[in-house]
Short mmCIF file of C-alpha atoms in Angstrom, two decimals:
data_model
loop_
_atom_site.label_atom_id
_atom_site.label_comp_id
_atom_site.label_asym_id
_atom_site.label_seq_id
_atom_site.Cartn_x
_atom_site.Cartn_y
_atom_site.Cartn_z
CA MET F 1051 44.48 8.39 -28.16
CA ALA F 1052 41.00 7.20 -29.74
CA GLU F 1053 39.33 4.12 -31.59
CA TYR F 1054 37.66 4.41 -34.26
CA LYS F 1055 35.56 1.49 -36.10
CA LEU F 1056 35.45 2.11 -39.52
CA LEU F 1057 32.05 1.04 -40.27
CA LEU F 1058 30.22 -1.12 -44.16
CA PRO F 1059 29.71 1.79 -46.40
CA SER F 1060 25.62 2.24 -48.21
CA MET F 1061 26.12 0.57 -51.63
CA GLY F 1062 22.99 1.49 -53.06
CA GLU F 1063 18.51 0.59 -52.30
CA GLY F 1064 18.32 -3.16 -51.90
CA VAL F 1065 22.02 -3.61 -50.53
CA MET F 1066 21.99 -4.81 -47.50
CA GLU F 1067 25.65 -6.75 -47.37
CA ALA F 1068 28.76 -7.56 -48.85
CA THR F 1069 31.20 -9.72 -48.56
CA ILE F 1070 34.99 -9.03 -47.79
CA ILE F 1071 36.87 -10.41 -50.93
CA THR F 1072 40.69 -9.12 -48.95
CA TRP F 1073 42.56 -7.12 -46.58
CA LEU F 1074 45.09 -3.95 -48.01
CA PHE F 1075 45.94 -3.62 -44.89
CA ASN F 1076 47.65 -5.86 -42.28
CA GLU F 1077 46.86 -5.19 -38.10
CA GLY F 1078 49.09 -3.45 -37.11
CA ASP F 1079 49.61 -0.65 -40.63
CA ASN F 1080 49.25 2.80 -40.80
CA VAL F 1081 46.56 4.21 -43.06
CA LYS F 1082 45.62 7.82 -44.16
CA GLU F 1083 42.58 9.77 -44.64
CA ASP F 1084 41.05 8.12 -47.82
CA ASP F 1085 43.23 4.52 -48.44
CA SER F 1086 41.36 1.94 -49.88
CA VAL F 1087 41.95 -0.48 -47.11
CA VAL F 1088 39.23 -3.41 -48.04
CA GLU F 1089 37.73 -4.91 -51.39
CA ILE F 1090 34.66 -6.65 -50.77
CA ALA F 1091 32.15 -8.17 -52.54
CA THR F 1092 28.11 -7.27 -53.37
CA ASP F 1093 26.36 -9.97 -55.92
CA LYS F 1094 26.69 -7.36 -59.01
CA VAL F 1095 29.71 -5.53 -58.44
CA ASP F 1096 33.51 -5.61 -56.39
CA SER F 1097 34.99 -1.95 -54.67
CA ASP F 1098 36.43 -0.44 -52.15
CA VAL F 1099 36.43 1.02 -48.98
CA PRO F 1100 38.27 4.07 -47.34
CA THR F 1101 39.07 4.86 -44.39
CA PRO F 1102 37.46 8.31 -43.66
CA VAL F 1103 40.07 9.05 -41.10
CA SER F 1104 44.29 8.37 -40.40
CA GLY F 1105 45.29 6.01 -38.00
CA LYS F 1106 46.48 2.54 -37.10
CA ILE F 1107 44.56 -0.71 -37.87
CA VAL F 1108 44.41 -2.39 -35.01
CA LYS F 1109 41.71 -5.14 -35.17
CA ILE F 1110 40.00 -6.84 -37.67
CA LEU F 1111 36.70 -7.79 -36.54
CA LYS F 1112 35.33 -8.81 -40.39
CA GLN F 1113 37.96 -11.42 -42.35
CA LYS F 1114 37.45 -12.42 -46.08
CA ASP F 1115 35.32 -14.61 -46.98
CA GLU F 1116 32.76 -13.50 -43.72
CA VAL F 1117 29.74 -11.29 -44.61
CA ALA F 1118 29.19 -7.68 -43.17
CA LYS F 1119 25.81 -5.86 -43.39
CA VAL F 1120 25.87 -2.38 -44.10
CA GLY F 1121 26.42 0.83 -40.82
CA GLU F 1122 28.71 -2.78 -39.22
CA ALA F 1123 32.07 -2.38 -37.41
CA ILE F 1124 34.88 -3.78 -40.03
CA ALA F 1125 37.75 -2.92 -38.46
CA ILE F 1126 38.91 -0.90 -35.47
CA LEU F 1127 41.66 1.76 -35.79
CA GLU F 1128 43.51 4.13 -33.60
CA ILE F 1129 43.45 7.86 -34.25
CA GLU F 1130 44.87 10.63 -32.71
CA GLY F 1131 42.79 12.52 -29.59
CA ASP F 1132 40.12 11.87 -27.33
CA GLY F 1133 38.04 11.46 -29.99
CA SER F 1134 34.06 11.52 -29.81
CA ALA F 1135 30.76 8.53 -28.00
CA SER F 1136 30.61 8.02 -31.42
CA GLU F 1137 33.22 6.97 -31.86
CA GLU F 1138 34.77 5.14 -29.01
CA VAL F 1139 33.95 1.12 -29.71
CA THR F 1140 34.87 -1.61 -27.45
CA THR F 1141 36.67 -5.02 -28.82
CA GLU F 1142 34.71 -7.21 -26.60
CA THR F 1143 34.19 -10.57 -28.91
CA PRO F 1144 30.13 -10.54 -28.74
CA ALA F 1145 29.10 -13.25 -27.49
CA ALA F 1146 28.23 -16.71 -29.17
CA THR F 1147 24.98 -16.60 -30.16
CA PRO F 1148 23.11 -19.57 -31.27
CA ASP F 1149 22.88 -19.98 -34.62
CA THR F 1150 26.76 -19.01 -34.01
CA GLU F 1151 27.70 -23.44 -35.63
CA THR F 1152 24.74 -23.26 -38.51
CA LEU F 1153 26.51 -19.37 -39.22
CA GLN F 1154 30.22 -21.12 -39.52
CA THR F 1155 29.41 -24.15 -41.70
CA ILE F 1156 27.10 -22.50 -44.06
CA GLU F 1157 29.76 -19.12 -44.88
CA GLN F 1158 31.82 -21.04 -46.94
CA PRO F 1159 33.49 -19.41 -49.34
CA LEU F 1160 31.40 -19.57 -53.01
CA GLN F 1161 33.64 -22.36 -54.32
CA THR F 1162 33.35 -25.02 -50.84
CA THR F 1163 29.60 -24.81 -51.15
CA ALA F 1164 27.62 -27.99 -51.77
CA ALA F 1165 25.87 -28.74 -54.86
CA SER F 1166 21.92 -28.25 -54.55
CA ASN F 1167 18.93 -29.42 -56.67
CA VAL F 1168 16.94 -26.27 -55.35
CA GLU F 1169 15.89 -23.94 -57.10
CA PHE F 1170 12.93 -20.75 -56.46
CA SER F 1171 11.14 -19.50 -58.43
CA GLY F 1172 11.72 -14.83 -59.42
CA ASP F 1173 9.32 -13.44 -57.68
CA LEU F 1174 11.50 -14.57 -54.75
CA TYR F 1175 14.24 -11.94 -54.08
CA LEU F 1176 16.47 -13.31 -52.49
CA SER F 1177 21.05 -11.95 -51.38
CA PRO F 1178 23.44 -15.30 -53.15
CA LEU F 1179 24.09 -15.75 -49.90
CA VAL F 1180 20.28 -16.88 -48.84
CA LYS F 1181 19.93 -19.15 -51.74
CA SER F 1182 23.30 -20.26 -51.36
CA ILE F 1183 22.58 -20.70 -47.68
CA ALA F 1184 18.78 -22.18 -48.12
CA GLN F 1185 19.92 -24.35 -51.49
CA GLN F 1186 22.78 -26.44 -48.42
CA GLU F 1187 19.73 -26.75 -45.76
CA ASN F 1188 17.44 -27.85 -48.31
CA ILE F 1189 14.62 -25.72 -48.04
CA SER F 1190 11.86 -25.99 -50.14
CA GLU F 1191 10.41 -23.05 -52.43
CA THR F 1192 7.51 -23.10 -49.93
CA GLU F 1193 9.46 -22.88 -46.62
CA LEU F 1194 11.14 -19.86 -47.97
CA LYS F 1195 7.91 -18.00 -48.59
CA SER F 1196 6.34 -18.77 -45.22
CA ILE F 1197 9.16 -17.06 -43.34
CA LYS F 1198 9.02 -13.72 -43.12
CA GLY F 1199 11.24 -11.19 -44.08
CA SER F 1200 13.02 -8.03 -41.78
CA GLY F 1201 14.56 -6.65 -45.06
CA LEU F 1202 14.11 -4.01 -47.34
CA GLU F 1203 10.84 -4.66 -49.06
CA GLY F 1204 10.11 -7.78 -46.92
CA ARG F 1205 13.15 -9.71 -48.08
CA ILE F 1206 14.63 -12.31 -45.93
CA THR F 1207 17.97 -11.33 -44.56
CA LYS F 1208 20.95 -13.51 -43.82
CA GLU F 1209 19.83 -13.50 -39.56
CA ASP F 1210 15.73 -14.60 -41.01
CA ILE F 1211 16.98 -17.63 -42.70
CA LEU F 1212 19.73 -18.90 -39.84
CA ALA F 1213 16.92 -17.94 -37.02
CA TYR F 1214 14.33 -20.26 -39.23
CA VAL F 1215 16.85 -22.45 -39.98
CA ALA F 1216 18.30 -23.00 -36.20
CA ASN F 1217 13.92 -22.84 -35.15
CA LYS F 1218 13.37 -26.11 -37.72
CA GLY F 1219 15.92 -27.57 -36.59
CA SER F 1220 15.24 -28.00 -32.94
CA GLN F 1221 11.28 -28.22 -33.63
CA PRO F 1222 10.23 -32.21 -33.66
CA ALA F 1223 10.23 -33.83 -36.79
CA GLN F 1224 7.04 -32.40 -38.66
CA GLN F 1225 5.56 -34.53 -41.50
CA ALA F 1226 7.12 -33.36 -45.21
CA ALA F 1227 5.83 -30.45 -46.61
CA PRO F 1228 3.34 -31.98 -50.23
CA VAL F 1229 6.18 -32.32 -53.41
CA GLN F 1230 5.23 -29.06 -55.76
CA THR F 1231 4.51 -30.99 -59.49
CA ALA F 1232 3.70 -30.16 -62.78
CA THR F 1233 7.46 -29.23 -63.80
CA ALA F 1234 10.29 -31.33 -62.76
CA PRO F 1235 13.26 -29.84 -61.33
CA LYS F 1236 15.48 -27.49 -62.86
CA PRO F 1237 19.15 -28.68 -62.37
CA ALA F 1238 21.64 -25.86 -60.67
CA VAL F 1239 24.44 -24.29 -62.05
CA SER F 1240 26.94 -25.77 -60.11
CA ALA F 1241 25.38 -29.45 -60.64
CA PRO F 1242 24.75 -29.77 -63.84
CA ALA F 1243 22.59 -32.85 -65.89
CA ALA F 1244 25.75 -34.94 -66.99
CA THR F 1245 28.87 -35.67 -65.27
CA ILE F 1246 31.63 -34.05 -66.95
CA THR F 1247 35.19 -35.79 -67.56
CA ALA F 1248 38.44 -34.03 -67.92
CA ALA F 1249 39.96 -36.12 -70.61
CA ALA F 1250 44.49 -36.10 -70.28
CA GLY F 1251 46.12 -32.94 -71.28
CA ASP F 1252 42.35 -30.96 -70.11
CA GLU F 1253 42.66 -27.54 -68.59
CA ILE F 1254 40.38 -28.07 -65.32
CA ILE F 1255 39.97 -23.54 -64.86
CA PRO F 1256 37.99 -23.48 -61.95
CA MET F 1257 35.42 -20.36 -62.58
CA ASP F 1258 35.98 -17.13 -60.65
CA ARG F 1259 33.57 -15.38 -57.92
CA MET F 1260 31.70 -12.77 -60.97
CA ARG F 1261 31.66 -15.74 -63.47
CA LYS F 1262 29.37 -18.04 -61.67
CA ILE F 1263 26.89 -14.72 -60.56
CA ILE F 1264 26.86 -14.44 -64.28
CA ALA F 1265 26.38 -17.98 -65.09
CA GLU F 1266 23.67 -18.28 -61.86
CA ASN F 1267 21.49 -14.46 -63.45
CA MET F 1268 21.59 -16.27 -66.81
CA VAL F 1269 19.95 -18.58 -66.63
CA LYS F 1270 18.05 -17.75 -63.86
CA ALA F 1271 17.19 -15.18 -66.54
CA LYS F 1272 16.00 -17.48 -69.43
CA GLN F 1273 14.19 -20.23 -67.00
CA ILE F 1274 11.87 -16.37 -66.12
CA ALA F 1275 11.49 -14.88 -69.19
CA PRO F 1276 9.38 -16.43 -72.87
CA HIS F 1277 12.69 -14.76 -75.21
CA VAL F 1278 11.92 -12.75 -77.92
CA THR F 1279 13.89 -11.62 -80.90
CA SER F 1280 13.45 -9.21 -84.09
CA PHE F 1281 15.60 -8.11 -86.29
CA ILE F 1282 15.93 -5.06 -88.27
CA GLU F 1283 19.00 -3.34 -90.25
CA THR F 1284 19.22 0.79 -90.02
CA ASP F 1285 20.92 3.06 -92.01
CA VAL F 1286 22.87 5.51 -89.52
CA THR F 1287 24.92 7.42 -92.23
CA ASN F 1288 24.17 10.47 -91.19
CA VAL F 1289 25.18 9.40 -87.90
CA VAL F 1290 28.26 8.50 -88.63
CA LYS F 1291 28.98 12.00 -90.54
CA TRP F 1292 27.72 13.44 -87.70
CA ARG F 1293 30.08 12.26 -85.43
CA ASN F 1294 33.07 12.50 -87.91
CA LYS F 1295 31.92 16.22 -87.94
CA ASN F 1296 32.16 16.39 -84.20
CA LYS F 1297 34.05 13.67 -82.03
CA ALA F 1298 37.35 16.42 -82.52
CA ILE F 1299 35.43 19.95 -81.23
CA PHE F 1300 34.15 17.52 -78.31
CA GLU F 1301 37.47 15.95 -78.07
CA LYS F 1302 39.29 18.82 -76.99
CA ARG F 1303 36.38 21.41 -75.37
CA GLU F 1304 35.45 18.54 -73.15
CA GLY F 1305 39.25 16.00 -72.83
CA GLU F 1306 35.97 12.26 -73.43
CA LYS F 1307 36.18 10.53 -76.41
CA LEU F 1308 32.87 11.08 -78.47
CA THR F 1309 31.99 7.27 -79.20
CA PHE F 1310 28.16 6.28 -80.88
CA MET F 1311 27.06 4.84 -78.18
CA PRO F 1312 25.96 8.27 -76.54
CA ILE F 1313 24.13 8.37 -79.68
CA PHE F 1314 21.84 4.84 -79.63
CA VAL F 1315 21.49 5.75 -75.70
CA LYS F 1316 19.68 9.29 -76.88
CA ALA F 1317 17.54 6.20 -79.26
CA VAL F 1318 16.67 4.34 -77.68
CA VAL F 1319 15.31 6.86 -74.57
CA LYS F 1320 12.99 8.77 -76.98
CA ALA F 1321 11.90 5.18 -78.17
CA ILE F 1322 11.56 4.64 -74.24
CA GLN F 1323 9.12 7.21 -73.93
CA ASP F 1324 7.19 6.59 -77.14
CA PHE F 1325 6.31 3.50 -75.81
CA PRO F 1326 6.96 3.56 -71.38
CA MET F 1327 4.98 -0.02 -70.69
CA ILE F 1328 8.70 -1.85 -71.93
CA ASN F 1329 9.99 -0.10 -69.11
CA VAL F 1330 8.77 -2.10 -67.08
CA SER F 1331 9.81 -5.55 -64.76
CA VAL F 1332 7.30 -8.11 -63.84
CA SER F 1333 6.32 -8.87 -59.75
CA GLY F 1334 4.07 -11.80 -60.30
CA GLU F 1335 0.82 -11.10 -61.25
CA ASN F 1336 1.62 -7.49 -61.85
CA ILE F 1337 3.55 -4.46 -63.74
CA ILE F 1338 5.59 -2.33 -62.64
CA LYS F 1339 5.55 0.06 -64.94
CA LYS F 1340 9.68 2.37 -63.93
CA LYS F 1341 8.42 6.23 -63.62
CA ASN F 1342 12.84 6.75 -64.29
CA ILE F 1343 14.92 5.33 -67.83
CA ASN F 1344 18.04 4.26 -66.12
CA ILE F 1345 20.18 2.80 -69.08
CA GLY F 1346 22.24 -0.30 -68.33
CA MET F 1347 25.65 -0.91 -70.60
CA ALA F 1348 26.84 -3.82 -70.72
CA THR F 1349 30.80 -3.52 -70.50
CA ALA F 1350 33.30 -6.16 -71.04
CA LEU F 1351 35.99 -7.11 -68.56
CA PRO F 1352 39.67 -7.07 -69.33
CA ASP F 1353 38.91 -10.54 -67.64
CA GLY F 1354 36.67 -11.92 -70.08
CA ASN F 1355 33.80 -11.08 -67.37
CA LEU F 1356 30.74 -9.54 -67.69
CA ILE F 1357 29.50 -6.10 -65.80
CA VAL F 1358 26.63 -3.24 -66.44
CA PRO F 1359 27.12 -0.27 -65.32
CA VAL F 1360 23.88 1.83 -64.71
CA ILE F 1361 23.16 5.19 -66.34
CA LYS F 1362 20.86 6.65 -64.10
CA ASN F 1363 18.56 9.64 -65.74
CA ALA F 1364 19.02 9.29 -68.65
CA ASP F 1365 15.76 10.58 -70.36
CA GLN F 1366 17.96 13.83 -68.50
CA LEU F 1367 20.73 14.27 -70.03
CA SER F 1368 22.76 16.23 -72.41
CA LEU F 1369 23.97 14.30 -75.41
CA SER F 1370 27.35 15.66 -74.10
CA GLY F 1371 26.13 14.42 -71.04
CA LEU F 1372 25.82 11.06 -72.21
CA ALA F 1373 28.70 10.65 -73.22
CA LYS F 1374 30.58 11.56 -70.14
CA ALA F 1375 28.24 9.69 -68.21
CA ILE F 1376 28.92 6.94 -70.05
CA ASN F 1377 32.91 7.18 -70.88
CA ASP F 1378 33.00 7.98 -66.85
CA LEU F 1379 31.66 4.71 -65.96
CA ALA F 1380 33.38 1.71 -68.49
CA TYR F 1381 36.25 3.87 -67.84
CA ARG F 1382 35.36 1.94 -63.70
CA ALA F 1383 34.38 -0.75 -64.69
CA ARG F 1384 37.55 -1.29 -66.49
CA ASN F 1385 39.51 -0.43 -63.76
CA LYS F 1386 37.83 -1.74 -60.81
CA LYS F 1387 36.20 1.40 -59.60
CA LEU F 1388 32.90 1.05 -60.11
CA ARG F 1389 30.63 1.06 -56.33
CA PRO F 1390 27.90 -0.94 -55.61
CA GLU F 1391 25.32 1.90 -56.58
CA ASP F 1392 26.29 2.13 -59.99
CA THR F 1393 25.29 -1.18 -61.73
CA GLN F 1394 21.38 -0.78 -60.05
CA GLY F 1395 18.80 -0.45 -61.57
CA ALA F 1396 19.23 -0.56 -65.17
CA THR F 1397 15.27 -0.26 -66.36
CA TYR F 1398 16.51 -1.31 -70.42
CA THR F 1399 20.17 -2.39 -71.37
CA ILE F 1400 21.75 -2.25 -74.57
CA SER F 1401 24.05 -4.77 -75.54
CA ASN F 1402 27.16 -3.32 -78.29
CA VAL F 1403 28.21 -6.64 -79.69
CA GLY F 1404 29.23 -4.48 -82.76
CA SER F 1405 32.33 -2.96 -80.59
CA PHE F 1406 33.80 -7.23 -80.99
CA GLY F 1407 33.18 -6.86 -84.63
CA ASN F 1408 29.43 -8.91 -84.81
CA LEU F 1409 27.09 -7.90 -86.87
CA MET F 1410 24.28 -8.88 -84.89
CA GLY F 1411 23.18 -10.75 -81.79
CA THR F 1412 20.45 -12.23 -80.09
CA PRO F 1413 21.36 -11.09 -75.90
CA ILE F 1414 19.69 -12.56 -72.00
CA ILE F 1415 17.11 -9.97 -70.56
CA PRO F 1416 18.91 -9.23 -67.24
CA GLN F 1417 16.74 -9.34 -64.73
CA PRO F 1418 14.14 -7.64 -63.93
CA GLN F 1419 14.53 -6.05 -67.02
CA VAL F 1420 12.01 -6.77 -69.50
CA ALA F 1421 13.81 -6.14 -72.76
CA ILE F 1422 17.38 -5.83 -74.12
CA LEU F 1423 19.23 -4.00 -77.22
CA ALA F 1424 21.88 -5.16 -78.83
CA ILE F 1425 24.04 -2.59 -81.67
CA GLY F 1426 25.89 -5.11 -84.24
CA ALA F 1427 28.68 -2.92 -86.24
CA ILE F 1428 28.45 -0.49 -88.69
CA VAL F 1429 29.64 -1.42 -92.23
CA LYS F 1430 29.64 -0.20 -95.11
CA LYS F 1431 27.83 -1.80 -98.04
CA PRO F 1432 25.50 -0.27 -101.22
CA ALA F 1433 22.26 0.46 -99.94
CA VAL F 1434 18.71 0.72 -102.59
CA LEU F 1435 18.28 4.46 -102.08
CA GLU F 1436 15.01 5.94 -102.83
CA THR F 1437 15.56 9.50 -105.40
CA ALA F 1438 13.68 12.05 -106.53
CA ASP F 1439 14.65 10.84 -109.92
CA GLY F 1440 14.90 7.57 -109.09
CA ASP F 1441 16.18 4.32 -107.21
CA VAL F 1442 20.17 4.11 -106.43
CA ILE F 1443 22.40 2.41 -105.76
CA ALA F 1444 24.31 4.26 -103.36
CA ILE F 1445 27.73 3.18 -100.49
CA ARG F 1446 25.87 3.57 -96.56
CA ASN F 1447 26.82 2.39 -93.42
CA LEU F 1448 24.58 0.00 -92.23
CA MET F 1449 23.96 -1.37 -88.66
CA PHE F 1450 21.84 -4.70 -87.30
CA MET F 1451 19.65 -4.50 -83.79
CA SER F 1452 18.20 -7.25 -82.07
CA HIS F 1453 16.09 -6.19 -79.53
CA SER F 1454 14.86 -9.55 -77.50
CA TYR F 1455 12.15 -8.91 -75.05
CA ASP F 1456 9.85 -10.89 -72.32
CA HIS F 1457 7.15 -11.62 -73.88
CA ARG F 1458 5.72 -12.62 -70.96
CA VAL F 1459 4.16 -8.72 -71.11
CA VAL F 1460 6.14 -7.96 -74.35
CA ASP F 1461 4.35 -8.41 -77.19
CA GLY F 1462 5.88 -8.57 -80.99
CA SER F 1463 4.00 -5.79 -81.93
CA LEU F 1464 5.18 -3.78 -79.05
CA GLY F 1465 8.93 -4.98 -78.94
CA GLY F 1466 8.76 -5.06 -82.62
CA MET F 1467 7.50 -0.94 -82.54
CA MET F 1468 10.29 0.03 -80.04
CA LEU F 1469 12.76 -0.81 -82.49
CA LYS F 1470 11.07 0.84 -85.51
CA HIS F 1471 10.97 3.65 -83.37
CA VAL F 1472 15.33 3.10 -82.11
CA HIS F 1473 15.65 2.91 -86.34
CA ASP F 1474 13.62 5.46 -87.53
CA TYR F 1475 15.62 7.71 -84.96
CA LEU F 1476 18.59 7.13 -85.94
CA GLU F 1477 18.13 6.54 -89.55
CA ASN F 1478 16.29 10.73 -90.01
CA TRP F 1479 19.49 11.66 -86.95
CA ASP F 1480 19.45 15.55 -87.44
CA LEU F 1481 23.33 16.51 -88.65
CA ASN F 1482 23.10 20.07 -87.27
CA THR F 1483 22.13 18.34 -83.81
CA GLU F 1484 24.40 20.16 -80.92
CA ILE F 1485 26.85 18.69 -78.28
#
């Protein structure tokens, strides 16, 4: 028999660690190859980790709510055969490090973390764990900027900030850093300005982990980007006719549903190609123009939460390819099958508020993107058409779209023209377009 260490797998660019949510097996249980053995969470998505081998779990190295790094062993399995050197591991407990006490204090479940008024600007890229540590230890933004990060692109890792905390505690007291002026401190999501008291009969529902992340991200997004929204009403009669003509053919041929979303994505991609400065991010005083066009697709989950899986390189996909990618991502999102990398790298997002019967909406721009499009419900209305014989009134399929954009880098002309081009592509949809 040999021992095999189960490692936390790579989860996409920029994801360096994950939190253990729950183990699906216990020590002593036998598992088969490809069995999902543990549920993990990053700051974007929950997912399962399968085992690449069959065997018996002899030791769980990372318990619930503990954080593991990519490539770190989270469990030890006993497997058949002699194994190889790379598979054999020892089960000795690592020696305690100077920051063990700090780590035990800090790495508690999110719901037990003390509230803090510390807030950080958008040019600091902090993981939820690092931010939680900084808030709990009252580390200012000025102090954080002085920490040399060892993570991807110089980002501050858990080890970096814990080492800073340990060194800070061992040094003599120093003069406090100058207090930043100009703006009042912004209240943290977990510490509202007013104290709310539940009345008799009110039900108190604690936020789950995903709702806390959504709340934090939405507040941060509104604080960072000055939002402006433009609206337009679009005649999508040709789009409706084309889909009605092709949906049965497509389902019979591909075994897939043909929704309106692939058409919307196609129009958005073409408009982004017309106006590439909408496909950017802001980093301090620099604008990063993105090479790839990755479309985020806001998706409502059965539990009421929201997640945004990403269609990677959407400009390289045909309508058929987009339909398959969209259906796959939507299915896996609603069945908790997304991988962490499925929610990363979006450069522009679409939110289909029409799926809830809403005519229009003003969505929040997800950071670090600079724009988001909301698609409203398609409604039959009387409309004025210009013909060779004069104006006539006809029943048409009309839809509102709203385009929210970051006024730091997107002015009304760019945001409005981008929206108008999406409108034009949809209104002039070719009924002979192949699927």
